mmCIF file of C-alpha atoms and ligand atoms in Angstrom:
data_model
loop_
_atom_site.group_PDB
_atom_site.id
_atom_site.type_symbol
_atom_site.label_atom_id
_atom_site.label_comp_id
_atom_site.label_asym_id
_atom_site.label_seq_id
_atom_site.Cartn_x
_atom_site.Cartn_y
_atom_site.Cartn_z
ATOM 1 C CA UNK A 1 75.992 51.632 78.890
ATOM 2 C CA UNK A 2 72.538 50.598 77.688
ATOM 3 C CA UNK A 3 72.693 47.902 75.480
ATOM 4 C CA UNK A 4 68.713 46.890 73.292
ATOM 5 C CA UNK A 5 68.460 44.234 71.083
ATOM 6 C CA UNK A 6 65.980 44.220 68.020
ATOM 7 C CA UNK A 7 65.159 40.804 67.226
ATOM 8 C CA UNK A 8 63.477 39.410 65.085
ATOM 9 C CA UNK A 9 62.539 37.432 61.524
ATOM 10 C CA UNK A 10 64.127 39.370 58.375
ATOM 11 C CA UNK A 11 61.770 42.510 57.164
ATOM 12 C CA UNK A 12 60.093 42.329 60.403
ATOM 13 C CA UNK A 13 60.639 45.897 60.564
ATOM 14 C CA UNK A 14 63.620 46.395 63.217
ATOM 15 C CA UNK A 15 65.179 48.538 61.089
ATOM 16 C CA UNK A 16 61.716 51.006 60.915
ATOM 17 C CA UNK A 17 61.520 50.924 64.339
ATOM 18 C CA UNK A 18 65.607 51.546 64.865
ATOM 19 C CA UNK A 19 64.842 54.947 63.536
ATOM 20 C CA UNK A 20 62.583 56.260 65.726
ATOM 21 C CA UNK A 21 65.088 55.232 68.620
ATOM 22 C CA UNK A 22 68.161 56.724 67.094
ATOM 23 C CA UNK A 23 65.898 60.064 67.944
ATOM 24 C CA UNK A 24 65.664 59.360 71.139
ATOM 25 C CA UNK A 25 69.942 59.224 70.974
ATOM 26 C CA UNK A 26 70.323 55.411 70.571
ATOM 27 C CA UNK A 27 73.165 54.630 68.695
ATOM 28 C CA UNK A 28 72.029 52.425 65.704
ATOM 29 C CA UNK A 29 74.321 49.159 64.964
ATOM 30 C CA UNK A 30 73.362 47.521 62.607
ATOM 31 C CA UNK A 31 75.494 43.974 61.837
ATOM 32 C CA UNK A 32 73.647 43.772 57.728
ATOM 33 C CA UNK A 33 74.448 47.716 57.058
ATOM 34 C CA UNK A 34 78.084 46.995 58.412
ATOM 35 C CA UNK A 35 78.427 44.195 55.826
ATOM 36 C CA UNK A 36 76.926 45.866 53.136
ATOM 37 C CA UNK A 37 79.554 48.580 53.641
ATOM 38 C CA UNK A 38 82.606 46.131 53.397
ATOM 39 C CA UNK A 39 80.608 44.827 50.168
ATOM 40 C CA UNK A 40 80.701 48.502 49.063
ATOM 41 C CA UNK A 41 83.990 49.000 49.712
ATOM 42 C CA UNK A 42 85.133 45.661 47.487
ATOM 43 C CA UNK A 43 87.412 44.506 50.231
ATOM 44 C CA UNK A 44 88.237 41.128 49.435
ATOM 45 C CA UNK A 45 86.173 40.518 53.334
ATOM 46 C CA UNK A 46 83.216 41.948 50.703
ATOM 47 C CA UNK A 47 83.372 39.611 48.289
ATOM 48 C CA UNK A 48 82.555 36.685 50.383
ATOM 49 C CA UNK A 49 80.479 38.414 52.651
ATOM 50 C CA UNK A 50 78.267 39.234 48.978
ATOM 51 C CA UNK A 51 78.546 35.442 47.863
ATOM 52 C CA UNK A 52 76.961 34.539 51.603
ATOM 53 C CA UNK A 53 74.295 37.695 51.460
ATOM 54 C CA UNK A 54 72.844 36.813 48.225
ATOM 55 C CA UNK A 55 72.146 33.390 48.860
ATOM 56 C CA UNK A 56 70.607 34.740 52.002
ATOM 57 C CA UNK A 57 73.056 32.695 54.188
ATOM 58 C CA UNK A 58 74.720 34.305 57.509
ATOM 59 C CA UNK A 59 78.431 35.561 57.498
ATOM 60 C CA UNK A 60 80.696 33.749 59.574
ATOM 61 C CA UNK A 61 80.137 34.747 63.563
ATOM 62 C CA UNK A 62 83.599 35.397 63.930
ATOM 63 C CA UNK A 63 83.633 38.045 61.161
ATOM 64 C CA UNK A 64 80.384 39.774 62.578
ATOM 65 C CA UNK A 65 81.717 39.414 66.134
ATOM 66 C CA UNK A 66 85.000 41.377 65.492
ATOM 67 C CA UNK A 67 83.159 44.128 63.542
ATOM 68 C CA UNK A 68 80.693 44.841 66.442
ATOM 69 C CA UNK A 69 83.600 44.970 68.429
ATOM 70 C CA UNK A 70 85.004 47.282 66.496
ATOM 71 C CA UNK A 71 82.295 49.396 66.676
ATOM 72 C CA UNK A 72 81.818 49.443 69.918
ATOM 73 C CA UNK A 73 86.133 50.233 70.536
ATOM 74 C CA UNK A 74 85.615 52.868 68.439
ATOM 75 C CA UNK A 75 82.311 54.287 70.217
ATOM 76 C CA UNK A 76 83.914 56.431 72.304
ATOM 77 C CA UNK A 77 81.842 58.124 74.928
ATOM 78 C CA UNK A 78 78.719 56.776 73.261
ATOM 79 C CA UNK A 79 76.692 55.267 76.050
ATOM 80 C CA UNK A 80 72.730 54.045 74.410
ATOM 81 C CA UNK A 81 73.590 51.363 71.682
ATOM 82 C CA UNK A 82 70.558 49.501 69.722
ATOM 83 C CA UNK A 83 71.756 46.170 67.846
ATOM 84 C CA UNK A 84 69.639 45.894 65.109
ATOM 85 C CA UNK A 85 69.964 42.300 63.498
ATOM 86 C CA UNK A 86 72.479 41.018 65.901
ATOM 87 C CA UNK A 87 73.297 38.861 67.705
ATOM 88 C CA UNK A 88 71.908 36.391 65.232
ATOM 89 C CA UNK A 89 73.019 33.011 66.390
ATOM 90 C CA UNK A 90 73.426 31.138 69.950
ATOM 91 C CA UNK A 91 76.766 31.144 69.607
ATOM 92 C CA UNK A 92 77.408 35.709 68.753
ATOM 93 C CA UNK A 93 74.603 35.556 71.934
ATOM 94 C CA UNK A 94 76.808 33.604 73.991
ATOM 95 C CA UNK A 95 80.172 35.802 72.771
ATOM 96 C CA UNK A 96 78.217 39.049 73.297
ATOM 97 C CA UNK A 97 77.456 38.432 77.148
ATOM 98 C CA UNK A 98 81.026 37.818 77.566
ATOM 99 C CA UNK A 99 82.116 41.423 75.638
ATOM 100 C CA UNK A 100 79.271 43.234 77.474
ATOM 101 C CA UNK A 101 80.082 41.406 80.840
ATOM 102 C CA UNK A 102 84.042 42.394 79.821
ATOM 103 C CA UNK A 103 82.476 46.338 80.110
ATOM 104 C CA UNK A 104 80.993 46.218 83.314
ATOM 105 C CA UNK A 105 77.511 46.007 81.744
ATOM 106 C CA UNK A 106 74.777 43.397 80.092
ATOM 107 C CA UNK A 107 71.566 43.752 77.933
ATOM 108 C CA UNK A 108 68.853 45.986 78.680
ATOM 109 C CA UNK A 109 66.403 44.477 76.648
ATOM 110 C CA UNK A 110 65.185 42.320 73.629
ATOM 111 C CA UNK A 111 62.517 43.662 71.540
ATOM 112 C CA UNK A 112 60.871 40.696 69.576
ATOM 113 C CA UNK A 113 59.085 41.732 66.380
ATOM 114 C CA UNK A 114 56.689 39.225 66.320
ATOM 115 C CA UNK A 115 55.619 38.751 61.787
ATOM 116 C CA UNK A 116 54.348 36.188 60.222
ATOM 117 C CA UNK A 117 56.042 35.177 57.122
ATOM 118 C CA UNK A 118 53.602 35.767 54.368
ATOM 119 C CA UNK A 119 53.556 39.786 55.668
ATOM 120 C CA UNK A 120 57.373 39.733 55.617
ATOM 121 C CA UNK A 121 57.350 38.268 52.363
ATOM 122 C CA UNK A 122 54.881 41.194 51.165
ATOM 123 C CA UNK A 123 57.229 43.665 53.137
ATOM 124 C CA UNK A 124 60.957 42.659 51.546
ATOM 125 C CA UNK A 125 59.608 42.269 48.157
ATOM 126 C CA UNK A 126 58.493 46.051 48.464
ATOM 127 C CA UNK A 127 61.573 47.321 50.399
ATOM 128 C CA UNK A 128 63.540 49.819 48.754
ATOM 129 C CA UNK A 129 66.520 50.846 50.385
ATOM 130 C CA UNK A 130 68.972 53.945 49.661
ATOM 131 C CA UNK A 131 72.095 53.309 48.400
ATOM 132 C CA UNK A 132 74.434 55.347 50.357
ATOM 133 C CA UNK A 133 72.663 56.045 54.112
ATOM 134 C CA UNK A 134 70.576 52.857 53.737
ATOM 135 C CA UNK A 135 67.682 54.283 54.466
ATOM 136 C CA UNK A 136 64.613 51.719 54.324
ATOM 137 C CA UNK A 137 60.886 52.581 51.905
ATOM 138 C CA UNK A 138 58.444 50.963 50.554
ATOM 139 C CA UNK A 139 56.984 50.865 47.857
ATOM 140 C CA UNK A 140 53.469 50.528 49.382
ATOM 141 C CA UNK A 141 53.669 51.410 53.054
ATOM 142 C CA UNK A 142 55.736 53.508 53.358
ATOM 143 C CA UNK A 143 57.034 55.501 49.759
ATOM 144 C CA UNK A 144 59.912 58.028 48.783
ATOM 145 C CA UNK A 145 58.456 61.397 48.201
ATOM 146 C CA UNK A 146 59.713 61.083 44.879
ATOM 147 C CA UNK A 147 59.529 57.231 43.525
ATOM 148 C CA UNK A 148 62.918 56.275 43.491
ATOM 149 C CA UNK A 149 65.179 58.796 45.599
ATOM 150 C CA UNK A 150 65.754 58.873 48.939
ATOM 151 C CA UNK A 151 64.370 61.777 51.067
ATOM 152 C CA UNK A 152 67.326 62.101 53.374
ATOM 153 C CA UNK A 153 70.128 62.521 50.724
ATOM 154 C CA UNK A 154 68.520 62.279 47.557
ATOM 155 C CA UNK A 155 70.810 59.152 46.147
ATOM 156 C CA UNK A 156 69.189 56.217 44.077
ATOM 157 C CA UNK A 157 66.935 53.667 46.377
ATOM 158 C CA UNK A 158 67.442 50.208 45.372
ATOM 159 C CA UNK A 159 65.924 47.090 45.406
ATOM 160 C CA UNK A 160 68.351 44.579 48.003
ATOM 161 C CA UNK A 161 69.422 41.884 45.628
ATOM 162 C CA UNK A 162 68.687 39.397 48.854
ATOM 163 C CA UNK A 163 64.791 40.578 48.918
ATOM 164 C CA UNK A 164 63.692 38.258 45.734
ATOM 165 C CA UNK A 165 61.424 35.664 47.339
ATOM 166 C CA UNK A 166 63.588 32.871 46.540
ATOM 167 C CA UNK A 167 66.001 34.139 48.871
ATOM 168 C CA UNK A 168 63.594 35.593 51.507
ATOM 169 C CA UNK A 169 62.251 32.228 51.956
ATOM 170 C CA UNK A 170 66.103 30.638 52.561
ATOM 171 C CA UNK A 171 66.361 33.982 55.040
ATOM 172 C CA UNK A 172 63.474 32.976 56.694
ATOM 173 C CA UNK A 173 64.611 28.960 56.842
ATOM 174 C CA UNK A 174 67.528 30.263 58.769
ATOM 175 C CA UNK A 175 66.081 32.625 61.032
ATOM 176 C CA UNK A 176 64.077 29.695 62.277
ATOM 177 C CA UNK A 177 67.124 27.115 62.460
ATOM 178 C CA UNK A 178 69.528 29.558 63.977
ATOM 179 C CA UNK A 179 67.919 32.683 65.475
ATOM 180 C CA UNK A 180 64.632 31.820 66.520
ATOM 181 C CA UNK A 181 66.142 29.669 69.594
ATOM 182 C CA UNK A 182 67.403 32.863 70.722
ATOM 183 C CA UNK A 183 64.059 33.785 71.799
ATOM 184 C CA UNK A 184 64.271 30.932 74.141
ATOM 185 C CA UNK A 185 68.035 32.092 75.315
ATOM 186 C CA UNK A 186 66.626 35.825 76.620
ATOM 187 C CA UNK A 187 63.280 34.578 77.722
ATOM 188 C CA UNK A 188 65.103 32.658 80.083
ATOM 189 C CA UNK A 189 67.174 35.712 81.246
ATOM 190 C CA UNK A 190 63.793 37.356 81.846
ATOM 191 C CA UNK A 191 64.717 39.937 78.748
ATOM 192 C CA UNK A 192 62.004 39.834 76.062
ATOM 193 C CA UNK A 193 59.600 42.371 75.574
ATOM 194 C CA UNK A 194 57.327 40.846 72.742
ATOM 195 C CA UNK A 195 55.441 43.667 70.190
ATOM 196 C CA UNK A 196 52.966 42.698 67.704
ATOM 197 C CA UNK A 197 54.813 43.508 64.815
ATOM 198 C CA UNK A 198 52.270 43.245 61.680
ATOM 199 C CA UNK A 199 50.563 46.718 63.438
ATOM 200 C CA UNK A 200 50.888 49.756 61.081
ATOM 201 C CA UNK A 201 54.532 50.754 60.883
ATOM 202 C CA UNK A 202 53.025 53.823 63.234
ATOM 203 C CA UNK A 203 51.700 51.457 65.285
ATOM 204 C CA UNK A 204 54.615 49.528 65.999
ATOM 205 C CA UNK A 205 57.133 52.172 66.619
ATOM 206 C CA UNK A 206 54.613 53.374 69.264
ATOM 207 C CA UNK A 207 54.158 50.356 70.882
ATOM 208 C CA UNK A 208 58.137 49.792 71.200
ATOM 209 C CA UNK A 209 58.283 53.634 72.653
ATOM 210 C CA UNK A 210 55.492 52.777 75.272
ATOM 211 C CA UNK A 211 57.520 49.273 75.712
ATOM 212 C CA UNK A 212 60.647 51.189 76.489
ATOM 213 C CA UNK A 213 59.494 53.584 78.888
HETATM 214 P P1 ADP B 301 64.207 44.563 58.996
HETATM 215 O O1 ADP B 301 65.184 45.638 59.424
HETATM 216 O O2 ADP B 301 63.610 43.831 60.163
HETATM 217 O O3 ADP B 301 64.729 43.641 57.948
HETATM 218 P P2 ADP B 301 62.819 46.810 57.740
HETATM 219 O O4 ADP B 301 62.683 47.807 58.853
HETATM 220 O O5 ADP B 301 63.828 47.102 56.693
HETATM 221 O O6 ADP B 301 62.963 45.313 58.314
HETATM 222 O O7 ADP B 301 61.360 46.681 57.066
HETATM 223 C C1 ADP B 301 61.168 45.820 55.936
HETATM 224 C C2 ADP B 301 60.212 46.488 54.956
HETATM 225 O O8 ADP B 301 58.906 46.549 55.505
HETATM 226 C C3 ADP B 301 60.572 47.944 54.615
HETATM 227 O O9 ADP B 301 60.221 48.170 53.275
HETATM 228 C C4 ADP B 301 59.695 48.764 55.561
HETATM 229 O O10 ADP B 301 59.374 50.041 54.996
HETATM 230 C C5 ADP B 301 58.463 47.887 55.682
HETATM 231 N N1 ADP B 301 57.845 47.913 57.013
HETATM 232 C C6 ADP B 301 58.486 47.958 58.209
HETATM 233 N N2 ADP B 301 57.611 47.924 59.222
HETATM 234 C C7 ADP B 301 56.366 47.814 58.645
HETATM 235 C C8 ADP B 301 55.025 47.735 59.164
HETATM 236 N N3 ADP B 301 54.782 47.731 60.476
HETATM 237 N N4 ADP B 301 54.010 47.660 58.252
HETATM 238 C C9 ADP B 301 54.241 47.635 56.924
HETATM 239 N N5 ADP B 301 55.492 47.722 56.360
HETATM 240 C C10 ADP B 301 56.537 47.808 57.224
HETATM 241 P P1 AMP B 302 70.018 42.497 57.337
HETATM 242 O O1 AMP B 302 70.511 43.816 56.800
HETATM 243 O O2 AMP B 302 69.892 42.493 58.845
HETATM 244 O O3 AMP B 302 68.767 42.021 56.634
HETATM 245 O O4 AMP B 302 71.151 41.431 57.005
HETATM 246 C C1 AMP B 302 71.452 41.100 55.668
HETATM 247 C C2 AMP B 302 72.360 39.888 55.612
HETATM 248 O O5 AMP B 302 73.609 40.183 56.266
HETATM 249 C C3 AMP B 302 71.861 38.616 56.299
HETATM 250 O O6 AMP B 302 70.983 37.864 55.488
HETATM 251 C C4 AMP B 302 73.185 37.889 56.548
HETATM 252 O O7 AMP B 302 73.689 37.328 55.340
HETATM 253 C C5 AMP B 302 74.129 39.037 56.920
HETATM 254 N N1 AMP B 302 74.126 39.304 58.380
HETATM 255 C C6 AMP B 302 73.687 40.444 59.003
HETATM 256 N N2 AMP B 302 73.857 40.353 60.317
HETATM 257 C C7 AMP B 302 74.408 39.126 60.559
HETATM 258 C C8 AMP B 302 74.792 38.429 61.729
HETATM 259 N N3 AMP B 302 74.633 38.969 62.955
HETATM 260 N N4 AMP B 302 75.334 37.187 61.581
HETATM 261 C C9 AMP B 302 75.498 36.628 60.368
HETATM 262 N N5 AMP B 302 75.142 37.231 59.226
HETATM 263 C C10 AMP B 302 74.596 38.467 59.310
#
């Protein structure tokens, strides 16, 4: 199994740059368009999962820990798998070695999108995301063919209810209290593969290719 992590500060882009890799037969997991789904749903999981989302505060780990596990029970024969906003804390990092190390296997890589926070700021407030295959626009860099549809399945693009500035900021507070010391956690493993992530959206998703080769 190959296992990449995308990490990096909310509306960094690692969802941009997940799509270019799920061409190249990665298997996209993404932890936020897991919990979205449950949301969707209206499971009573959902409902507190929204409360938490929308005041741009994490889900519990244990509740994001069994769903990637899930996941990956449920991946069959699937072997190239691209974690795409987890694992988000010390302590999912620390649970995740032990479930990879569990299958015989351990992290490839970490891909750091490096963004400052006023670009991310510019980034979220733009985002426009599809409300069934959660596709990602935006409205300035990079738009719907038609202003408000989605290009893949032509269903209504929305703007996230988390990506009001208000909340982005609180996002951002957290991914500095409780993901940023991540970096520190791979670096030490030797893992991170750090990509200047305020390039063009081109740019970027080039740079990770020519990373990953
Ligand atoms: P994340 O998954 O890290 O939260 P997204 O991939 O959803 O971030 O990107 C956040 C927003 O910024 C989206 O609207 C996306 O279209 C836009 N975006 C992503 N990468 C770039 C980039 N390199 N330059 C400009 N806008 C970008
Ligand atoms: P994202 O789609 O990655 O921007 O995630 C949206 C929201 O989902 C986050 O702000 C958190 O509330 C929640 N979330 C996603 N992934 C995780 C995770 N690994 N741990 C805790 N909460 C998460």
């Amino acid at each position: 199994m190959t296992a990449i992590i995308l990490l990096g500060p909310p509306g960094a882009g690692k969802g941009t740059v997940a799509e270019v890799l799920a061409e190249k037969g990665y298997t996209h997991i993404s932890t936020g368009a897991l919990l979205r789904e449950q949301i969707r749903l209206e499971t009573p999981l959902g409902m507190d999962i929204k409360a938490r989302m929308d005041q741009g505060r994490f889900v519990s780990d244990r509740v994001v820990v069994e769903m990637v596990r899930e996941v990956l029970a449920s991946a069959g024969g699937e072997k190239k798998f691209l974690f795409d906003g987890f694992p988000r804390t010390l302590a999912q990092a620390e649970i995740f070695d032990g479930i990879l190390q569990s299958e015989g296997t351990s992290i490839d890589e970490v891909i750091l999108l490096e963004c400052a926070d006023d670009a991310i700021i510019e980034r979220l407030s733009g985002r426009r995301t599809c409300i069934k295959c959660g596709m990602v626009y935006h409205v300035k860099y990079n738009p719907a063919s038609s202003a408000g549809v989605c290009d893949i399945d032509g269903c209504e693009l929305i703007h996230r209810p988390d990506d009001n500035v208000e909340t982005i900021r609180k996002r951002l507070d957290v991914y500095a209290e409780r993901t940023a010391p991540l970096i520190a956690y791979y670096k030490a493993k030797g893992l991170i593969l750090p990509v200047d992530a305020s390039q063009s959206i081109d740019a970027v998703r080039s740079t990770v290719l020519e990373k990953l080769r």
